[in-house]
């Protein structure tokens, strides 16, 4: 079955139909979901969802756009959440320079702290990196992220950057963007990345694939991503589902 490695079902856009949607996933081929915390409250909500649904696991962390809410006290709480039996990763964390705020200095500081938290707790890390390729890589190298392990979620850089992450033995989260006609660079990168390093993800409710681009995204759209990868790799959709599930189970130790 399809392993969804990155969704935000705690998001308020799912408030009206969350229960029905989540209950429908398994019968429509989505076997396992990692719900990703992007803020402190999102991380709390992630743990609650993981407690409620057997097929949902959680990652706890604070997205670079939200790090201004962090302080020593609530960071200690985040550390406590890592000990929960259904928490399988730290994240999402990383760097996002798309908007000027929060500033790079603060973003880097909390990215480093969350990488160290992953190391300390023995969990893999889920990295968000947007328009910040060099700084992300510098920090990952400095903190020897290769020893921590993890996934670069919604990978959006090209082949050269893919090589750098591969050298650290990282996985690549591939989602709806791969179906966009203008995603030439990403398609080249996916052709280059070995199948054994690819995870399926949606980033729901964001980044819906063609032909649903712009709509609310859910894991039910993952077959479009599977098909795009199968075409690029010249293998069957079943093979893409099987290998990516194996990869995710290995990374998250499930
Ligand atoms: Ni995300």
GROMACS .gro file of N, CA, C and O in nm, residues 50-150:
model
  404
   50UNK      N    1  -0.203   1.065   1.604
   50UNK     CA    2  -0.132   0.936   1.606
   50UNK      C    3  -0.189   0.843   1.713
   50UNK      O    4  -0.193   0.721   1.695
   51UNK      N    5  -0.236   0.903   1.822
   51UNK     CA    6  -0.296   0.821   1.928
   51UNK      C    7  -0.432   0.769   1.885
   51UNK      O    8  -0.473   0.660   1.921
   52UNK      N    9  -0.500   0.849   1.804
   52UNK     CA   10  -0.637   0.816   1.764
   52UNK      C   11  -0.643   0.712   1.651
   52UNK      O   12  -0.736   0.631   1.647
   53UNK      N   13  -0.548   0.718   1.557
   53UNK     CA   14  -0.553   0.631   1.440
   53UNK      C   15  -0.430   0.541   1.436
   53UNK      O   16  -0.316   0.590   1.432
   54UNK      N   17  -0.453   0.408   1.431
   54UNK     CA   18  -0.340   0.315   1.433
   54UNK      C   19  -0.243   0.334   1.316
   54UNK      O   20  -0.124   0.309   1.330
   55UNK      N   21  -0.292   0.377   1.201
   55UNK     CA   22  -0.206   0.385   1.080
   55UNK      C   23  -0.137   0.521   1.067
   55UNK      O   24  -0.066   0.545   0.970
   56UNK      N   25  -0.159   0.611   1.165
   56UNK     CA   26  -0.091   0.741   1.161
   56UNK      C   27   0.022   0.743   1.263
   56UNK      O   28   0.004   0.704   1.379
   57UNK      N   29   0.138   0.791   1.217
   57UNK     CA   30   0.252   0.815   1.305
   57UNK      C   31   0.285   0.963   1.298
   57UNK      O   32   0.236   1.034   1.210
   58UNK      N   33   0.369   1.009   1.389
   58UNK     CA   34   0.390   1.153   1.395
   58UNK      C   35   0.536   1.195   1.388
   58UNK      O   36   0.627   1.120   1.424
   59UNK      N   37   0.556   1.318   1.337
   59UNK     CA   38   0.685   1.385   1.348
   59UNK      C   39   0.657   1.514   1.424
   59UNK      O   40   0.558   1.581   1.398
   60UNK      N   41   0.744   1.547   1.519
   60UNK     CA   42   0.724   1.670   1.594
   60UNK      C   43   0.841   1.766   1.570
   60UNK      O   44   0.957   1.727   1.573
   61UNK      N   45   0.803   1.891   1.543
   61UNK     CA   46   0.904   1.991   1.515
   61UNK      C   47   0.838   2.124   1.481
   61UNK      O   48   0.716   2.134   1.479
   62UNK      N   49   0.922   2.223   1.457
   62UNK     CA   50   0.872   2.357   1.426
   62UNK      C   51   0.933   2.406   1.295
   62UNK      O   52   1.056   2.414   1.281
   63UNK      N   53   0.846   2.433   1.200
   63UNK     CA   54   0.881   2.481   1.066
   63UNK      C   55   0.957   2.614   1.076
   63UNK      O   56   0.926   2.696   1.163
   64UNK      N   57   1.054   2.638   0.987
   64UNK     CA   58   1.134   2.761   0.995
   64UNK      C   59   1.050   2.890   0.998
   64UNK      O   60   1.092   2.989   1.060
   65UNK      N   61   0.933   2.890   0.939
   65UNK     CA   62   0.849   3.011   0.941
   65UNK      C   63   0.783   3.034   1.076
   65UNK      O   64   0.729   3.141   1.102
   66UNK      N   65   0.786   2.932   1.163
   66UNK     CA   66   0.714   2.939   1.291
   66UNK      C   67   0.808   2.946   1.411
   66UNK      O   68   0.762   2.948   1.525
   67UNK      N   69   0.938   2.953   1.388
   67UNK     CA   70   1.032   2.933   1.500
   67UNK      C   71   1.033   3.048   1.601
   67UNK      O   72   1.087   3.032   1.710
   68UNK      N   73   0.970   3.161   1.565
   68UNK     CA   74   0.968   3.271   1.663
   68UNK      C   75   0.890   3.235   1.789
   68UNK      O   76   0.904   3.301   1.891
   69UNK      N   77   0.809   3.130   1.783
   69UNK     CA   78   0.733   3.089   1.902
   69UNK      C   79   0.820   3.006   1.998
   69UNK      O   80   0.780   2.979   2.111
   70UNK      N   81   0.939   2.965   1.955
   70UNK     CA   82   1.019   2.875   2.038
   70UNK      C   83   1.096   2.947   2.148
   70UNK      O   84   1.144   3.059   2.130
   71UNK      N   85   1.104   2.880   2.264
   71UNK     CA   86   1.191   2.925   2.373
   71UNK      C   87   1.238   2.800   2.448
   71UNK      O   88   1.198   2.689   2.412
   72UNK      N   89   1.323   2.817   2.546
   72UNK     CA   90   1.381   2.699   2.613
   72UNK      C   91   1.273   2.610   2.674
   72UNK      O   92   1.282   2.488   2.669
   73UNK      N   93   1.171   2.674   2.730
   73UNK     CA   94   1.069   2.597   2.800
   73UNK      C   95   0.989   2.510   2.704
   73UNK      O   96   0.973   2.389   2.726
   74UNK      N   97   0.938   2.573   2.595
   74UNK     CA   98   0.857   2.490   2.506
   74UNK      C   99   0.942   2.396   2.419
   74UNK      O  100   0.894   2.295   2.372
   75UNK      N  101   1.070   2.432   2.405
   75UNK     CA  102   1.157   2.338   2.334
   75UNK      C  103   1.178   2.211   2.417
   75UNK      O  104   1.186   2.100   2.363
   76UNK      N  105   1.184   2.228   2.547
   76UNK     CA  106   1.194   2.112   2.636
   76UNK      C  107   1.069   2.025   2.623
   76UNK      O  108   1.077   1.901   2.628
   77UNK      N  109   0.956   2.088   2.602
   77UNK     CA  110   0.832   2.014   2.584
   77UNK      C  111   0.836   1.933   2.453
   77UNK      O  112   0.789   1.819   2.446
   78UNK      N  113   0.892   1.996   2.349
   78UNK     CA  114   0.907   1.928   2.220
   78UNK      C  115   0.993   1.802   2.239
   78UNK      O  116   0.964   1.696   2.184
   79UNK      N  117   1.096   1.817   2.320
   79UNK     CA  118   1.183   1.702   2.350
   79UNK      C  119   1.103   1.591   2.417
   79UNK      O  120   1.118   1.473   2.384
   80UNK      N  121   1.015   1.629   2.510
   80UNK     CA  122   0.931   1.529   2.577
   80UNK      C  123   0.843   1.455   2.475
   80UNK      O  124   0.825   1.333   2.486
   81UNK      N  125   0.788   1.530   2.380
   81UNK     CA  126   0.700   1.468   2.280
   81UNK      C  127   0.775   1.362   2.198
   81UNK      O  128   0.716   1.264   2.152
   82UNK      N  129   0.905   1.383   2.179
   82UNK     CA  130   0.986   1.288   2.101
   82UNK      C  131   0.985   1.148   2.162
   82UNK      O  132   1.011   1.049   2.094
   83UNK      N  133   0.959   1.140   2.291
   83UNK     CA  134   0.962   1.011   2.359
   83UNK      C  135   0.832   0.932   2.339
   83UNK      O  136   0.824   0.813   2.372
   84UNK      N  137   0.731   0.997   2.281
   84UNK     CA  138   0.603   0.928   2.259
   84UNK      C  139   0.623   0.809   2.166
   84UNK      O  140   0.697   0.818   2.068
   85UNK      N  141   0.554   0.698   2.194
   85UNK     CA  142   0.580   0.574   2.119
   85UNK      C  143   0.544   0.586   1.972
   85UNK      O  144   0.595   0.510   1.889
   86UNK      N  145   0.456   0.680   1.936
   86UNK     CA  146   0.420   0.690   1.794
   86UNK      C  147   0.489   0.806   1.722
   86UNK      O  148   0.460   0.835   1.607
   87UNK      N  149   0.579   0.871   1.791
   87UNK     CA  150   0.659   0.976   1.724
   87UNK      C  151   0.782   0.911   1.663
   87UNK      O  152   0.860   0.846   1.732
   88UNK      N  153   0.796   0.927   1.529
   88UNK     CA  154   0.901   0.855   1.457
   88UNK      C  155   1.005   0.947   1.394
   88UNK      O  156   1.098   0.899   1.329
   89UNK      N  157   0.990   1.079   1.410
   89UNK     CA  158   1.087   1.171   1.349
   89UNK      C  159   1.079   1.309   1.414
   89UNK      O  160   0.978   1.343   1.478
   90UNK      N  161   1.185   1.386   1.395
   90UNK     CA  162   1.185   1.527   1.434
   90UNK      C  163   1.164   1.610   1.307
   90UNK      O  164   1.232   1.588   1.207
   91UNK      N  165   1.069   1.702   1.311
   91UNK     CA  166   1.046   1.789   1.194
   91UNK      C  167   0.900   1.821   1.179
   91UNK      O  168   0.816   1.772   1.254
   92UNK      N  169   0.868   1.914   1.089
   92UNK     CA  170   0.967   1.956   0.995
   92UNK      C  171   1.047   2.075   1.045
   92UNK      O  172   0.993   2.164   1.111
   93UNK      N  173   1.175   2.071   1.013
   93UNK     CA  174   1.265   2.178   1.052
   93UNK      C  175   1.354   2.209   0.933
   93UNK      O  176   1.365   2.130   0.841
   94UNK      N  177   1.416   2.326   0.935
   94UNK     CA  178   1.503   2.361   0.823
   94UNK      C  179   1.515   2.510   0.804
   94UNK      O  180   1.511   2.586   0.902
   95UNK      N  181   1.529   2.549   0.679
   95UNK     CA  182   1.546   2.691   0.646
   95UNK      C  183   1.454   2.728   0.530
   95UNK      O  184   1.442   2.652   0.434
   96UNK      N  185   1.391   2.844   0.540
   96UNK     CA  186   1.304   2.892   0.433
   96UNK      C  187   1.328   3.041   0.415
   96UNK      O  188   1.287   3.121   0.499
   97UNK      N  189   1.398   3.077   0.308
   97UNK     CA  190   1.434   3.218   0.285
   97UNK      C  191   1.338   3.285   0.186
   97UNK      O  192   1.369   3.391   0.133
   98UNK      N  193   1.223   3.223   0.162
   98UNK     CA  194   1.128   3.282   0.066
   98UNK      C  195   1.077   3.417   0.116
   98UNK      O  196   1.062   3.510   0.039
   99UNK      N  197   1.050   3.426   0.244
   99UNK     CA  198   1.008   3.553   0.304
   99UNK      C  199   1.121   3.606   0.391
   99UNK      O  200   1.200   3.527   0.444
  100UNK      N  201   1.130   3.737   0.408
  100UNK     CA  202   1.242   3.793   0.485
  100UNK      C  203   1.238   3.758   0.635
  100UNK      O  204   1.342   3.757   0.700
  101UNK      N  205   1.120   3.730   0.687
  101UNK     CA  206   1.108   3.698   0.830
  101UNK      C  207   1.061   3.555   0.849
  101UNK      O  208   0.982   3.507   0.769
  102UNK      N  209   1.100   3.487   0.954
  102UNK     CA  210   1.203   3.521   1.052
  102UNK      C  211   1.342   3.524   0.986
  102UNK      O  212   1.365   3.457   0.888
  103UNK      N  213   1.431   3.603   1.046
  103UNK     CA  214   1.564   3.622   0.989
  103UNK      C  215   1.647   3.494   0.987
  103UNK      O  216   1.621   3.399   1.062
  104UNK      N  217   1.748   3.495   0.900
  104UNK     CA  218   1.829   3.375   0.879
  104UNK      C  219   1.902   3.330   1.006
  104UNK      O  220   1.915   3.210   1.032
  105UNK      N  221   1.948   3.426   1.085
  105UNK     CA  222   2.026   3.390   1.205
  105UNK      C  223   1.942   3.305   1.300
  105UNK      O  224   1.983   3.199   1.348
  106UNK      N  225   1.818   3.352   1.322
  106UNK     CA  226   1.728   3.280   1.412
  106UNK      C  227   1.687   3.144   1.352
  106UNK      O  228   1.682   3.042   1.422
  107UNK      N  229   1.660   3.146   1.224
  107UNK     CA  230   1.623   3.020   1.157
  107UNK      C  231   1.733   2.916   1.171
  107UNK      O  232   1.707   2.800   1.202
  108UNK      N  233   1.857   2.960   1.149
  108UNK     CA  234   1.969   2.865   1.157
  108UNK      C  235   1.984   2.809   1.298
  108UNK      O  236   2.010   2.691   1.317
  109UNK      N  237   1.967   2.899   1.395
  109UNK     CA  238   1.983   2.856   1.534
  109UNK      C  239   1.886   2.742   1.568
  109UNK      O  240   1.926   2.639   1.622
  110UNK      N  241   1.757   2.762   1.532
  110UNK     CA  242   1.659   2.660   1.570
  110UNK      C  243   1.663   2.537   1.480
  110UNK      O  244   1.621   2.427   1.521
  111UNK      N  245   1.715   2.554   1.361
  111UNK     CA  246   1.739   2.436   1.276
  111UNK      C  247   1.847   2.349   1.340
  111UNK      O  248   1.832   2.227   1.354
  112UNK      N  249   1.956   2.413   1.385
  112UNK     CA  250   2.063   2.339   1.450
  112UNK      C  251   2.014   2.270   1.577
  112UNK      O  252   2.044   2.153   1.602
  113UNK      N  253   1.934   2.343   1.653
  113UNK     CA  254   1.883   2.285   1.778
  113UNK      C  255   1.798   2.160   1.750
  113UNK      O  256   1.804   2.061   1.823
  114UNK      N  257   1.716   2.167   1.644
  114UNK     CA  258   1.629   2.053   1.613
  114UNK      C  259   1.709   1.937   1.554
  114UNK      O  260   1.675   1.821   1.578
  115UNK      N  261   1.815   1.968   1.481
  115UNK     CA  262   1.902   1.860   1.433
  115UNK      C  263   1.968   1.789   1.552
  115UNK      O  264   1.977   1.666   1.556
  116UNK      N  265   2.011   1.869   1.648
  116UNK     CA  266   2.073   1.810   1.767
  116UNK      C  267   1.972   1.730   1.848
  116UNK      O  268   2.005   1.626   1.906
  117UNK      N  269   1.847   1.777   1.848
  117UNK     CA  270   1.741   1.704   1.917
  117UNK      C  271   1.721   1.566   1.852
  117UNK      O  272   1.704   1.465   1.920
  118UNK      N  273   1.724   1.565   1.719
  118UNK     CA  274   1.711   1.437   1.647
  118UNK      C  275   1.826   1.345   1.685
  118UNK      O  276   1.807   1.226   1.712
  119UNK      N  277   1.946   1.400   1.687
  119UNK     CA  278   2.062   1.318   1.723
  119UNK      C  279   2.047   1.261   1.863
  119UNK      O  280   2.067   1.142   1.888
  120UNK      N  281   2.007   1.350   1.954
  120UNK     CA  282   1.994   1.311   2.095
  120UNK      C  283   1.888   1.202   2.116
  120UNK      O  284   1.906   1.112   2.197
  121UNK      N  285   1.777   1.213   2.042
  121UNK     CA  286   1.666   1.120   2.062
  121UNK      C  287   1.678   0.997   1.973
  121UNK      O  288   1.598   0.904   1.984
  122UNK      N  289   1.773   0.999   1.879
  122UNK     CA  290   1.789   0.886   1.789
  122UNK      C  291   1.685   0.878   1.680
  122UNK      O  292   1.669   0.774   1.616
  123UNK      N  293   1.613   0.988   1.657
  123UNK     CA  294   1.510   0.989   1.552
  123UNK      C  295   1.566   1.051   1.424
  123UNK      O  296   1.653   1.139   1.429
  124UNK      N  297   1.513   1.008   1.308
  124UNK     CA  298   1.552   1.076   1.184
  124UNK      C  299   1.490   1.215   1.177
  124UNK      O  300   1.398   1.247   1.253
  125UNK      N  301   1.540   1.297   1.085
  125UNK     CA  302   1.494   1.435   1.077
  125UNK      C  303   1.424   1.461   0.943
  125UNK      O  304   1.463   1.404   0.840
  126UNK      N  305   1.320   1.545   0.947
  126UNK     CA  306   1.248   1.581   0.825
  126UNK      C  307   1.281   1.727   0.793
  126UNK      O  308   1.247   1.818   0.870
  127UNK      N  309   1.350   1.745   0.681
  127UNK     CA  310   1.406   1.877   0.651
  127UNK      C  311   1.327   1.950   0.545
  127UNK      O  312   1.294   1.896   0.439
  128UNK      N  313   1.295   2.076   0.577
  128UNK     CA  314   1.231   2.167   0.483
  128UNK      C  315   1.336   2.268   0.440
  128UNK      O  316   1.394   2.337   0.524
  129UNK      N  317   1.364   2.277   0.311
  129UNK     CA  318   1.463   2.372   0.263
  129UNK      C  319   1.413   2.439   0.136
  129UNK      O  320   1.393   2.376   0.033
  130UNK      N  321   1.392   2.570   0.148
  130UNK     CA  322   1.338   2.645   0.034
  130UNK      C  323   1.421   2.770   0.014
  130UNK      O  324   1.438   2.850   0.107
  131UNK      N  325   1.475   2.783  -0.105
  131UNK     CA  326   1.560   2.897  -0.141
  131UNK      C  327   1.672   2.916  -0.039
  131UNK      O  328   1.710   3.029  -0.008
  132UNK      N  329   1.721   2.806   0.013
  132UNK     CA  330   1.825   2.812   0.116
  132UNK      C  331   1.919   2.693   0.103
  132UNK      O  332   1.966   2.638   0.203
  133UNK      N  333   1.948   2.654  -0.021
  133UNK     CA  334   2.022   2.530  -0.045
  133UNK      C  335   2.158   2.530   0.024
  133UNK      O  336   2.193   2.435   0.094
  134UNK      N  337   2.234   2.640   0.005
  134UNK     CA  338   2.371   2.639   0.056
  134UNK      C  339   2.375   2.634   0.209
  134UNK      O  340   2.448   2.554   0.267
  135UNK      N  341   2.298   2.721   0.272
  135UNK     CA  342   2.299   2.725   0.419
  135UNK      C  343   2.249   2.593   0.478
  135UNK      O  344   2.302   2.547   0.581
  136UNK      N  345   2.148   2.534   0.416
  136UNK     CA  346   2.097   2.405   0.465
  136UNK      C  347   2.208   2.301   0.464
  136UNK      O  348   2.231   2.232   0.563
  137UNK      N  349   2.276   2.295   0.352
  137UNK     CA  350   2.382   2.197   0.335
  137UNK      C  351   2.498   2.223   0.431
  137UNK      O  352   2.552   2.130   0.493
  138UNK      N  353   2.535   2.351   0.447
  138UNK     CA  354   2.645   2.384   0.538
  138UNK      C  355   2.615   2.336   0.680
  138UNK      O  356   2.702   2.279   0.746
  139UNK      N  357   2.493   2.362   0.726
  139UNK     CA  358   2.457   2.322   0.862
  139UNK      C  359   2.452   2.170   0.873
  139UNK      O  360   2.502   2.111   0.969
  140UNK      N  361   2.396   2.106   0.771
  140UNK     CA  362   2.388   1.959   0.775
  140UNK      C  363   2.528   1.897   0.780
  140UNK      O  364   2.552   1.801   0.852
  141UNK      N  365   2.619   1.955   0.704
  141UNK     CA  366   2.756   1.903   0.705
  141UNK      C  367   2.821   1.927   0.840
  141UNK      O  368   2.883   1.838   0.897
  142UNK      N  369   2.807   2.051   0.891
  142UNK     CA  370   2.872   2.087   1.017
  142UNK      C  371   2.823   1.998   1.131
  142UNK      O  372   2.901   1.963   1.220
  143UNK      N  373   2.694   1.963   1.130
  143UNK     CA  374   2.641   1.881   1.238
  143UNK      C  375   2.637   1.733   1.202
  143UNK      O  376   2.572   1.653   1.268
  144UNK      N  377   2.707   1.697   1.094
  144UNK     CA  378   2.717   1.557   1.049
  144UNK      C  379   2.579   1.490   1.044
  144UNK      O  380   2.552   1.386   1.104
  145UNK      N  381   2.490   1.555   0.966
  145UNK     CA  382   2.352   1.506   0.955
  145UNK      C  383   2.346   1.365   0.896
  145UNK      O  384   2.249   1.293   0.919
  146UNK      N  385   2.450   1.328   0.822
  146UNK     CA  386   2.453   1.192   0.767
  146UNK      C  387   2.444   1.086   0.874
  146UNK      O  388   2.392   0.977   0.851
  147UNK      N  389   2.495   1.117   0.993
  147UNK     CA  390   2.486   1.021   1.104
  147UNK      C  391   2.347   1.018   1.166
  147UNK      O  392   2.310   0.923   1.232
  148UNK      N  393   2.271   1.126   1.145
  148UNK     CA  394   2.136   1.135   1.202
  148UNK      C  395   2.038   1.065   1.108
  148UNK      O  396   1.953   0.988   1.148
  149UNK      N  397   2.049   1.097   0.980
  149UNK     CA  398   1.960   1.038   0.880
  149UNK      C  399   1.828   1.111   0.871
  149UNK      O  400   1.787   1.179   0.966
  150UNK      N  401   1.766   1.101   0.755
  150UNK     CA  402   1.637   1.167   0.740
  150UNK      C  403   1.599   1.187   0.596
  150UNK      O  404   1.653   1.122   0.505
   0.00000   0.00000   0.00000
